[in-house]
Every structure is written in structure tokens, then in C-alpha cells.
Tab-separated table of C-alpha atoms in Angstrom:
chain	number	residue	atom	x	y	z
W	1	UNK	CA	-46.605	58.274	10.152
W	2	UNK	CA	-49.931	58.697	11.894
W	3	UNK	CA	-51.283	61.632	9.863
W	4	UNK	CA	-55.021	62.105	10.060
W	5	UNK	CA	-55.643	65.214	8.023
W	6	UNK	CA	-59.310	65.605	8.853
W	7	UNK	CA	-60.555	64.238	12.158
W	8	UNK	CA	-64.006	62.852	11.575
W	9	UNK	CA	-66.826	64.510	13.541
W	10	UNK	CA	-70.548	64.034	13.976
W	11	UNK	CA	-72.800	66.383	12.002
W	12	UNK	CA	-75.989	64.825	13.322
W	13	UNK	CA	-77.172	61.761	15.231
W	14	UNK	CA	-80.703	60.365	15.471
W	15	UNK	CA	-82.534	57.272	16.634
W	16	UNK	CA	-83.753	55.282	13.628
W	17	UNK	CA	-85.761	52.537	15.334
W	18	UNK	CA	-85.754	50.763	18.703
W	19	UNK	CA	-82.414	49.065	18.022
W	20	UNK	CA	-80.592	51.344	15.607
W	21	UNK	CA	-79.259	54.874	15.450
W	22	UNK	CA	-77.920	56.791	12.506
W	23	UNK	CA	-74.978	59.219	12.251
W	24	UNK	CA	-74.321	61.793	9.546
W	25	UNK	CA	-70.525	62.226	9.578
W	26	UNK	CA	-68.760	65.498	8.844
W	27	UNK	CA	-67.741	64.261	5.372
W	28	UNK	CA	-71.407	63.622	4.499
W	29	UNK	CA	-71.291	59.836	4.983
W	30	UNK	CA	-74.415	58.423	6.630
W	31	UNK	CA	-74.140	55.198	8.618
W	32	UNK	CA	-76.540	53.118	10.691
W	33	UNK	CA	-75.449	51.354	13.890
W	34	UNK	CA	-77.293	48.461	15.499
W	35	UNK	CA	-76.832	48.518	19.266
W	36	UNK	CA	-76.335	44.751	19.638
W	37	UNK	CA	-73.504	44.868	17.077
W	38	UNK	CA	-71.871	47.737	18.959
W	39	UNK	CA	-72.124	45.971	22.304
W	40	UNK	CA	-70.267	43.015	20.809
W	41	UNK	CA	-67.417	45.465	20.154
W	42	UNK	CA	-67.640	47.240	23.515
W	43	UNK	CA	-64.115	48.324	24.534
W	44	UNK	CA	-64.827	48.756	28.280
W	45	UNK	CA	-62.800	46.969	30.966
W	46	UNK	CA	-65.687	44.580	31.734
W	47	UNK	CA	-65.849	43.411	28.140
W	48	UNK	CA	-62.132	43.388	27.266
W	49	UNK	CA	-59.238	42.206	29.460
W	50	UNK	CA	-57.069	45.297	29.898
W	51	UNK	CA	-53.744	43.490	30.079
W	52	UNK	CA	-54.202	40.910	27.323
W	53	UNK	CA	-56.673	42.777	25.125
W	54	UNK	CA	-58.690	39.550	24.943
W	55	UNK	CA	-62.455	39.856	24.689
W	56	UNK	CA	-64.198	38.713	27.878
W	57	UNK	CA	-67.738	39.247	26.669
W	58	UNK	CA	-69.078	36.316	24.730
W	59	UNK	CA	-70.985	37.471	21.624
W	60	UNK	CA	-73.618	34.812	22.299
W	61	UNK	CA	-74.466	36.610	25.549
W	62	UNK	CA	-75.350	39.848	23.782
W	63	UNK	CA	-79.092	40.130	23.411
W	64	UNK	CA	-80.035	41.024	19.814
W	65	UNK	CA	-82.830	43.105	21.303
W	66	UNK	CA	-80.541	45.268	23.453
W	67	UNK	CA	-81.440	48.951	23.418
W	68	UNK	CA	-79.878	52.154	24.682
W	69	UNK	CA	-80.856	54.332	27.595
W	70	UNK	CA	-78.860	57.208	26.168
W	71	UNK	CA	-75.915	58.032	23.940
W	72	UNK	CA	-73.638	60.912	24.891
W	73	UNK	CA	-70.676	62.508	23.184
W	74	UNK	CA	-67.282	62.376	24.874
W	75	UNK	CA	-65.301	65.458	23.900
W	76	UNK	CA	-65.218	65.694	20.147
W	77	UNK	CA	-63.959	62.225	19.461
W	78	UNK	CA	-66.175	59.527	20.848
W	79	UNK	CA	-69.551	58.290	22.028
W	80	UNK	CA	-70.508	56.567	25.238
W	81	UNK	CA	-73.531	54.304	25.026
W	82	UNK	CA	-75.538	53.359	28.080
W	83	UNK	CA	-77.030	49.997	27.101
W	84	UNK	CA	-80.166	48.559	28.697
W	85	UNK	CA	-78.007	45.524	29.551
W	86	UNK	CA	-76.172	47.662	32.120
W	87	UNK	CA	-72.935	48.112	30.186
W	88	UNK	CA	-72.242	51.852	30.065
W	89	UNK	CA	-68.534	52.633	30.255
W	90	UNK	CA	-67.284	51.725	26.781
W	91	UNK	CA	-66.018	54.630	24.699
W	92	UNK	CA	-66.600	54.244	20.996
W	93	UNK	CA	-64.131	56.412	19.065
W	94	UNK	CA	-65.485	58.166	16.004
W	95	UNK	CA	-62.680	56.634	13.958
W	96	UNK	CA	-63.738	53.144	14.932
W	97	UNK	CA	-67.429	53.854	14.332
W	98	UNK	CA	-66.724	55.501	11.013
W	99	UNK	CA	-64.790	52.486	9.806
W	100	UNK	CA	-67.525	49.974	10.702
D	1	UNK	CA	-76.634	117.549	1.981
D	2	UNK	CA	-73.008	117.838	0.882
D	3	UNK	CA	-71.264	114.689	-0.225
D	4	UNK	CA	-68.543	113.350	1.953
D	5	UNK	CA	-65.127	114.004	0.552
D	6	UNK	CA	-63.802	110.662	1.754
D	7	UNK	CA	-65.396	107.392	2.600
D	8	UNK	CA	-65.589	106.637	6.286
D	9	UNK	CA	-62.261	106.169	7.933
D	10	UNK	CA	-61.201	102.560	7.516
D	11	UNK	CA	-61.334	100.752	10.785
D	12	UNK	CA	-57.908	99.923	12.079
D	13	UNK	CA	-57.459	96.178	11.726
D	14	UNK	CA	-57.113	94.452	15.076
D	15	UNK	CA	-54.177	92.106	15.503
D	16	UNK	CA	-55.348	88.546	15.654
D	17	UNK	CA	-54.098	85.341	17.226
D	18	UNK	CA	-55.527	82.563	15.047
D	19	UNK	CA	-55.015	79.506	17.221
D	20	UNK	CA	-54.408	79.403	20.970
D	21	UNK	CA	-53.151	76.018	22.052
D	22	UNK	CA	-52.620	74.826	25.611
D	23	UNK	CA	-49.696	72.489	26.237
D	24	UNK	CA	-50.621	70.699	29.441
D	25	UNK	CA	-50.093	67.510	31.399
D	26	UNK	CA	-51.526	67.785	34.875
D	27	UNK	CA	-48.123	66.511	35.975
D	28	UNK	CA	-44.687	68.046	36.400
D	29	UNK	CA	-41.553	66.643	34.830
D	30	UNK	CA	-43.001	65.160	31.669
D	31	UNK	CA	-41.436	67.828	29.462
D	32	UNK	CA	-44.233	70.297	28.786
D	33	UNK	CA	-41.802	73.199	28.447
D	34	UNK	CA	-39.394	71.195	26.284
D	35	UNK	CA	-42.266	70.228	24.003
D	36	UNK	CA	-43.627	73.805	23.979
D	37	UNK	CA	-40.274	75.420	23.161
D	38	UNK	CA	-39.370	72.978	20.411
D	39	UNK	CA	-42.859	72.821	18.977
D	40	UNK	CA	-42.751	76.631	18.768
D	41	UNK	CA	-39.428	76.393	16.936
D	42	UNK	CA	-40.802	73.732	14.588
D	43	UNK	CA	-43.901	75.806	13.769
D	44	UNK	CA	-41.686	78.864	13.223
D	45	UNK	CA	-39.433	76.779	10.973
D	46	UNK	CA	-42.524	75.795	8.953
D	47	UNK	CA	-43.230	79.485	8.371
D	48	UNK	CA	-45.875	80.238	11.006
D	49	UNK	CA	-45.780	83.240	13.329
D	50	UNK	CA	-45.602	81.864	16.837
D	51	UNK	CA	-45.879	83.108	20.407
D	52	UNK	CA	-45.255	81.305	23.690
D	53	UNK	CA	-46.879	82.176	27.006
D	54	UNK	CA	-45.110	80.552	29.948
D	55	UNK	CA	-47.737	80.369	32.672
D	56	UNK	CA	-45.653	78.517	35.226
D	57	UNK	CA	-45.349	81.344	37.718
D	58	UNK	CA	-43.453	79.283	40.304
D	59	UNK	CA	-40.963	77.491	38.061
D	60	UNK	CA	-40.748	79.169	34.661
D	61	UNK	CA	-38.227	77.483	32.371
D	62	UNK	CA	-39.126	78.776	28.902
D	63	UNK	CA	-36.726	81.735	29.125
D	64	UNK	CA	-33.805	79.363	29.654
D	65	UNK	CA	-34.855	77.256	26.675
D	66	UNK	CA	-35.681	80.207	24.421
D	67	UNK	CA	-33.185	82.943	25.342
D	68	UNK	CA	-34.283	86.402	24.236
D	69	UNK	CA	-32.712	88.760	21.737
D	70	UNK	CA	-35.126	91.478	22.832
D	71	UNK	CA	-36.599	91.924	26.309
D	72	UNK	CA	-40.314	92.571	26.915
D	73	UNK	CA	-41.372	96.194	27.271
D	74	UNK	CA	-44.322	97.930	28.889
D	75	UNK	CA	-46.275	100.747	27.292
D	76	UNK	CA	-49.084	101.825	29.617
D	77	UNK	CA	-51.199	98.726	30.178
D	78	UNK	CA	-49.790	96.873	27.176
D	79	UNK	CA	-46.811	94.547	27.461
D	80	UNK	CA	-44.759	93.833	24.354
D	81	UNK	CA	-43.485	90.270	24.493
D	82	UNK	CA	-39.819	89.359	24.341
D	83	UNK	CA	-38.414	88.146	21.046
D	84	UNK	CA	-36.560	84.841	21.099
D	85	UNK	CA	-35.254	83.331	17.856
D	86	UNK	CA	-38.197	84.874	15.981
D	87	UNK	CA	-40.721	83.692	18.572
D	88	UNK	CA	-42.641	86.109	20.829
D	89	UNK	CA	-42.401	85.044	24.465
D	90	UNK	CA	-43.834	86.146	27.774
D	91	UNK	CA	-42.811	84.546	31.036
D	92	UNK	CA	-42.623	85.352	34.724
D	93	UNK	CA	-38.882	84.701	34.351
D	94	UNK	CA	-38.516	88.158	32.783
D	95	UNK	CA	-39.766	89.780	35.982
D	96	UNK	CA	-37.687	87.835	38.521
D	97	UNK	CA	-34.040	86.923	38.953
D	98	UNK	CA	-33.301	83.354	37.849
D	99	UNK	CA	-32.496	82.215	41.400
D	100	UNK	CA	-35.370	84.136	43.014
D	101	UNK	CA	-38.595	82.335	43.875
D	102	UNK	CA	-42.048	83.687	43.086
D	103	UNK	CA	-43.398	83.418	46.608
D	104	UNK	CA	-46.933	84.541	45.840
D	105	UNK	CA	-50.305	83.190	46.823
D	106	UNK	CA	-52.812	81.907	44.284
D	107	UNK	CA	-54.828	85.158	43.850
D	108	UNK	CA	-51.650	87.061	42.930
D	109	UNK	CA	-50.503	84.283	40.606
D	110	UNK	CA	-53.937	84.387	39.016
D	111	UNK	CA	-53.822	88.119	38.497
D	112	UNK	CA	-50.434	87.765	36.787
D	113	UNK	CA	-51.917	85.176	34.447
D	114	UNK	CA	-54.903	87.440	33.756
D	115	UNK	CA	-52.450	90.210	32.843
D	116	UNK	CA	-50.620	87.834	30.510
D	117	UNK	CA	-53.921	86.945	28.844
D	118	UNK	CA	-55.330	90.457	28.587
D	119	UNK	CA	-52.389	92.832	28.353
D	120	UNK	CA	-49.766	91.202	26.161
D	121	UNK	CA	-49.737	92.762	22.695
D	122	UNK	CA	-48.915	89.701	20.604
D	123	UNK	CA	-49.653	91.276	17.231
D	124	UNK	CA	-50.687	88.859	14.485
D	125	UNK	CA	-49.899	85.260	15.365
D	126	UNK	CA	-50.750	81.969	13.703
D	127	UNK	CA	-50.136	80.011	16.897
D	128	UNK	CA	-49.919	81.008	20.535
D	129	UNK	CA	-48.716	78.096	22.648
D	130	UNK	CA	-49.536	78.298	26.331
D	131	UNK	CA	-47.167	76.273	28.489
D	132	UNK	CA	-49.426	75.213	31.382
D	133	UNK	CA	-48.127	74.744	34.915
D	134	UNK	CA	-48.450	71.252	36.420
D	135	UNK	CA	-51.701	70.347	38.161
D	136	UNK	CA	-55.361	71.070	37.599
D	137	UNK	CA	-55.903	74.009	39.912
D	138	UNK	CA	-56.639	77.691	39.937
D	139	UNK	CA	-54.305	78.855	37.172
D	140	UNK	CA	-55.340	76.052	34.833
D	141	UNK	CA	-58.997	76.925	35.363
D	142	UNK	CA	-58.356	80.612	34.750
D	143	UNK	CA	-56.517	79.825	31.538
D	144	UNK	CA	-59.187	77.399	30.379
D	145	UNK	CA	-61.937	79.893	31.015
D	146	UNK	CA	-60.269	83.111	29.874
D	147	UNK	CA	-57.659	82.341	27.249
D	148	UNK	CA	-60.121	81.442	24.484
D	149	UNK	CA	-58.309	78.193	23.802
D	150	UNK	CA	-58.656	76.563	20.412
D	151	UNK	CA	-57.602	73.262	21.898
D	152	UNK	CA	-55.133	71.505	24.154
D	153	UNK	CA	-52.163	69.243	23.553
D	154	UNK	CA	-51.501	66.828	26.387
D	155	UNK	CA	-47.967	65.712	27.097
D	156	UNK	CA	-47.286	62.462	28.881
D	157	UNK	CA	-44.439	60.033	29.409
D	158	UNK	CA	-45.090	56.310	28.845
D	159	UNK	CA	-45.402	55.155	32.456
D	160	UNK	CA	-48.788	54.682	34.114
D	161	UNK	CA	-47.967	57.149	36.940
D	162	UNK	CA	-47.704	59.970	34.395
D	163	UNK	CA	-50.680	58.798	32.345
D	164	UNK	CA	-52.791	58.819	35.501
D	165	UNK	CA	-52.245	62.563	36.014
D	166	UNK	CA	-52.692	63.352	32.347
D	167	UNK	CA	-56.137	61.762	32.573
D	168	UNK	CA	-56.954	64.370	35.231
D	169	UNK	CA	-55.855	67.194	32.949
D	170	UNK	CA	-57.973	65.665	30.206
D	171	UNK	CA	-60.948	65.606	32.547
D	172	UNK	CA	-60.439	69.273	33.328
D	173	UNK	CA	-60.465	70.151	29.625
D	174	UNK	CA	-63.615	68.084	29.170
D	175	UNK	CA	-65.251	69.972	32.010
D	176	UNK	CA	-64.502	73.336	30.446
D	177	UNK	CA	-65.226	72.028	26.944
D	178	UNK	CA	-61.791	72.687	25.504
D	179	UNK	CA	-61.193	70.268	22.627
D	180	UNK	CA	-58.125	68.084	22.963
D	181	UNK	CA	-55.974	68.291	19.856
D	182	UNK	CA	-54.118	65.135	20.804
D	183	UNK	CA	-51.558	63.415	22.988
D	184	UNK	CA	-47.787	63.636	22.691
D	185	UNK	CA	-45.677	60.983	24.366
D	186	UNK	CA	-42.380	62.482	25.507
D	187	UNK	CA	-39.358	60.337	26.456
D	188	UNK	CA	-40.948	57.490	24.465
D	189	UNK	CA	-37.770	55.462	24.165
D	190	UNK	CA	-34.006	55.705	23.998
D	191	UNK	CA	-32.351	54.695	20.764
D	192	UNK	CA	-29.201	52.744	21.549
D	193	UNK	CA	-26.601	54.402	19.282
D	194	UNK	CA	-24.627	51.162	18.901
D	195	UNK	CA	-27.360	48.619	18.249
D	196	UNK	CA	-30.024	51.066	16.986
D	197	UNK	CA	-32.379	49.227	19.283
D	198	UNK	CA	-35.249	51.100	20.970
D	199	UNK	CA	-34.980	50.862	24.743
D	200	UNK	CA	-38.259	51.649	26.495
D	201	UNK	CA	-36.918	53.009	29.782
D	202	UNK	CA	-40.269	54.201	31.101
D	203	UNK	CA	-42.518	51.492	29.696
D	204	UNK	CA	-44.128	51.276	26.329
D	205	UNK	CA	-46.995	53.020	24.550
D	206	UNK	CA	-48.629	54.656	27.603
D	207	UNK	CA	-49.483	57.711	25.508
D	208	UNK	CA	-50.856	55.667	22.650
D	209	UNK	CA	-52.976	53.604	25.006
D	210	UNK	CA	-54.337	56.717	26.670
D	211	UNK	CA	-55.193	58.167	23.259
D	212	UNK	CA	-56.958	54.985	22.240
D	213	UNK	CA	-58.893	54.702	25.509
D	214	UNK	CA	-60.051	58.295	25.438
D	215	UNK	CA	-60.707	58.612	21.715
D	216	UNK	CA	-58.152	61.391	21.282
D	217	UNK	CA	-55.609	61.481	18.423
D	218	UNK	CA	-52.135	60.224	19.222
D	219	UNK	CA	-49.799	62.854	17.785
D	220	UNK	CA	-46.567	60.926	18.131
D	221	UNK	CA	-43.688	60.126	20.428
D	222	UNK	CA	-40.506	62.076	21.122
D	223	UNK	CA	-37.535	59.856	22.023
D	224	UNK	CA	-35.021	60.678	24.766
D	225	UNK	CA	-32.126	62.527	23.203
D	226	UNK	CA	-29.133	64.085	24.955
D	227	UNK	CA	-28.993	66.850	22.336
D	228	UNK	CA	-32.545	67.885	23.239
D	229	UNK	CA	-31.550	68.203	26.875
D	230	UNK	CA	-28.462	70.193	25.870
D	231	UNK	CA	-30.569	72.501	23.712
D	232	UNK	CA	-32.799	73.211	26.720
D	233	UNK	CA	-29.814	74.099	28.874
D	234	UNK	CA	-27.945	76.214	26.330
D	235	UNK	CA	-30.865	77.697	24.395
D	236	UNK	CA	-29.270	76.644	21.089
D	237	UNK	CA	-32.067	75.677	18.726
D	238	UNK	CA	-32.397	72.058	17.598
D	239	UNK	CA	-33.080	73.613	14.174
D	240	UNK	CA	-29.737	75.410	14.167
D	241	UNK	CA	-27.860	74.120	11.118
D	242	UNK	CA	-24.634	73.875	13.119
D	243	UNK	CA	-26.422	71.685	15.665
D	244	UNK	CA	-25.969	68.447	13.699
D	245	UNK	CA	-26.476	66.097	16.630
D	246	UNK	CA	-30.031	67.356	17.173
D	247	UNK	CA	-31.154	66.675	13.596
D	248	UNK	CA	-33.186	63.646	14.580
D	249	UNK	CA	-35.016	65.489	17.366
D	250	UNK	CA	-35.723	68.323	14.939
D	251	UNK	CA	-37.299	65.781	12.565
D	252	UNK	CA	-39.511	64.433	15.344
D	253	UNK	CA	-40.706	67.928	16.263
D	254	UNK	CA	-41.362	68.838	12.626
D	255	UNK	CA	-43.472	65.712	12.266
D	256	UNK	CA	-45.311	66.635	15.455
D	257	UNK	CA	-45.837	70.232	14.286
D	258	UNK	CA	-47.270	69.074	10.947
D	259	UNK	CA	-49.639	66.734	12.759
D	260	UNK	CA	-50.777	69.523	15.057
D	261	UNK	CA	-51.275	71.973	12.190
D	262	UNK	CA	-53.439	69.423	10.366
D	263	UNK	CA	-55.504	68.656	13.456
D	264	UNK	CA	-55.925	72.283	14.520
D	265	UNK	CA	-56.939	73.386	11.011
D	266	UNK	CA	-59.404	70.526	10.845
D	267	UNK	CA	-60.667	71.348	14.307
D	268	UNK	CA	-61.451	74.947	13.434
D	269	UNK	CA	-62.868	74.454	9.941
D	270	UNK	CA	-64.751	71.208	10.272
D	271	UNK	CA	-66.214	71.970	13.654
D	272	UNK	CA	-68.310	74.830	12.300
D	273	UNK	CA	-71.127	72.533	11.149
D	274	UNK	CA	-70.583	69.755	13.666
D	275	UNK	CA	-72.137	68.876	16.978
D	276	UNK	CA	-69.995	70.087	19.863
D	277	UNK	CA	-71.640	68.012	22.566
D	278	UNK	CA	-74.825	65.958	22.513
D	279	UNK	CA	-76.974	63.572	24.463
D	280	UNK	CA	-79.416	61.318	22.641
D	281	UNK	CA	-82.092	59.998	24.988
D	282	UNK	CA	-83.494	56.730	23.658
D	283	UNK	CA	-87.236	56.692	22.962
D	284	UNK	CA	-89.657	53.808	22.505
D	285	UNK	CA	-90.628	53.772	18.806
D	286	UNK	CA	-93.515	51.961	17.175
């Protein structure tokens, strides 16, 4: 059964350096996220084939230097990252981010 | 100065509705009222005090599903809700004959909803479930803005046509900043009684996919069950001990209710110290 007793939320988010941001999760866990690593996991329709679930984006094409323009919250459950590479529609669920 | 004989008169405690939950879809025919009625029964069965507000002015069906043992009453401005199997209920169906249409324009419909929100004396409730009408129009906006919603449960069926409209309802809740508790997939599958095989009549996992895509919890699926349909038509509870054939549906709704309780509790307690909405603008750092 899909019981998730405590949905994980963001207590605070801050930019750490030019390529990394940091999240303090509601359970106190602190995690750093490098933007290039997140773009490799981008779940948007340009990066993942919707019908097969197969990744279209080749990891080798992700620039290690990629940065963000902005990061916005979607409801209470996810982030949307606008990358400098132009990719901006992927929704990164808190669950997924928390488990990275 | 003489001492007071008694301490100040204790303030009369105001009745309180702890959690107000919208049950919405953006689409008609996905089973919002069925989910609302049976979720209310499941929560009641788990020991919570529950109320149901049927806000479908044009096609109210909650009264049929939850037949009353006590009719609503009016005392001045205040309306006492009807009592149905231990659940407090208010619906337009109490103020119209079953076969009579509510031929009213939107401003009148809105004022009825405002009366439901402001004038119904619910007393102390753990959960008030608001059965939303289909669409994302005037009434939905009024409810979202005035009903002090704790969160919303979205009901869908598996097929893309339904999911498409549920996305619109989700967008509306995002616009008015109502947190989405999760997604329920109704009519998920039909369990063949002979082979015990799941038959996905309306496609597979539309609700789960929507939940995944939008980052909202998937609360579970409710399979198609003839006893559930019968319960809606007769008003006999799926939790009625004599109603043996509905045992499986009752289990599904109990599971759903437990999920919702966990998520709603978490939503209210954990959200106190959490960010409700943010935008981090990237800066050049040296």
C-alpha cells in the first residue's frame, strides 16, 4: 500500500555556488543538488519519451557548467528549474529529490 | 476596589471544523459524489466526525447516496445540516423536489453556495468534505476563495480524456494556492469474478501517471464494483454489516481514508515551518 505518512516539504532553499543549490528538508535533512546532475534526470517531455519512458537526452550532451535562471516551487510537492540550456518544463518531485 | 466575586465569564467555545477538504475533478461523471459519500462513511467508520457539503446546485446526488434520518432545519440565519448515517449533510437537494431542476443563473447559485459556507452550523467536525460541481467556473472559484480549504482531493478515471480535465482543476487549485492532498483514481479496473483478473476497461494508470507528472501523491484506485453502484442508488452503506457484497469496496475506501488522514495531518502540522511557495532567482557568485 502506498502510505506516505509524512509528505516531505522544503523548509529552506538557497544557492550554494554557481552550479549547486541546497535544500533543508522538513525532517531536517540537508542536501546539495548540482544542476548538471539534475538536468540529466530531467523528466520533461523533451528529455523523456512520454510513451516509452525512454530517455531522449543523452547525458554526454549535458554541459557540466549548466546553471539555472530560476527555481520555482510547484504547489507543495515539486520544483521547476529553468536551466540556462533552455530546458525549463521538467517537474522535480520532492520525493525524487529527497531520495537522490 | 472590591474584588470580583467570579473570574470573567468563560468565553463560549466556538465550534470548529478542523479540516475542510474539496473533492473535485473539473469533469463530470468520474464519481466525485460516490467518492465523497463513501469517503465520508469511511472516515466516520474510523471514528471521525464528518460533514458533507454538496455544492452541485444543478445536479445534487449526495442526498440519494446518503439518505437522511433528520432533515435540515433553519433557525434565523443558521441552517442545521441534515443527519445521514451519523454524517452531517447539506445539499440543494433538500430544498428542491428530486425531479425539479434548479434553473438559476450563476449569481443565484453563487449566493446559495455562500449561504452554505457561511450559515450552516456544522458544530465540531474533524472533516468537512465539499463535493465540488464539475468544471472550473464561478462556484469552484467561490469555494476556493471562501471555504478556507485545507486541501483538495482530485478524482479522475484512468482515461486521458478525464485526466485532461482534472489537470484543469489542478491548475485552478494552484492558482488559488489550495494544496492538493492527492489524486484518487475511480473506476480503476474491473475484477473478473471468475478469473480474478483485473480488466482495465478505461485504460491503465491514468491517475498514477498524472500524480507522478504533477508531483502530487497518488492516494489509490477504486475498482468498478456493482455493489458500490447499488449502494449509491439505495443509500445502503457499504459499511453496513449486512451488506456483505460491498466488503471489498469498503476496504478500498478505508485504505483511501487512512491515506487521506495521514496526508491531511501531515499537511497541517508539517506545513507550519515550511515554505508555501518560493522562487529562487539564480545569482552570479564569485
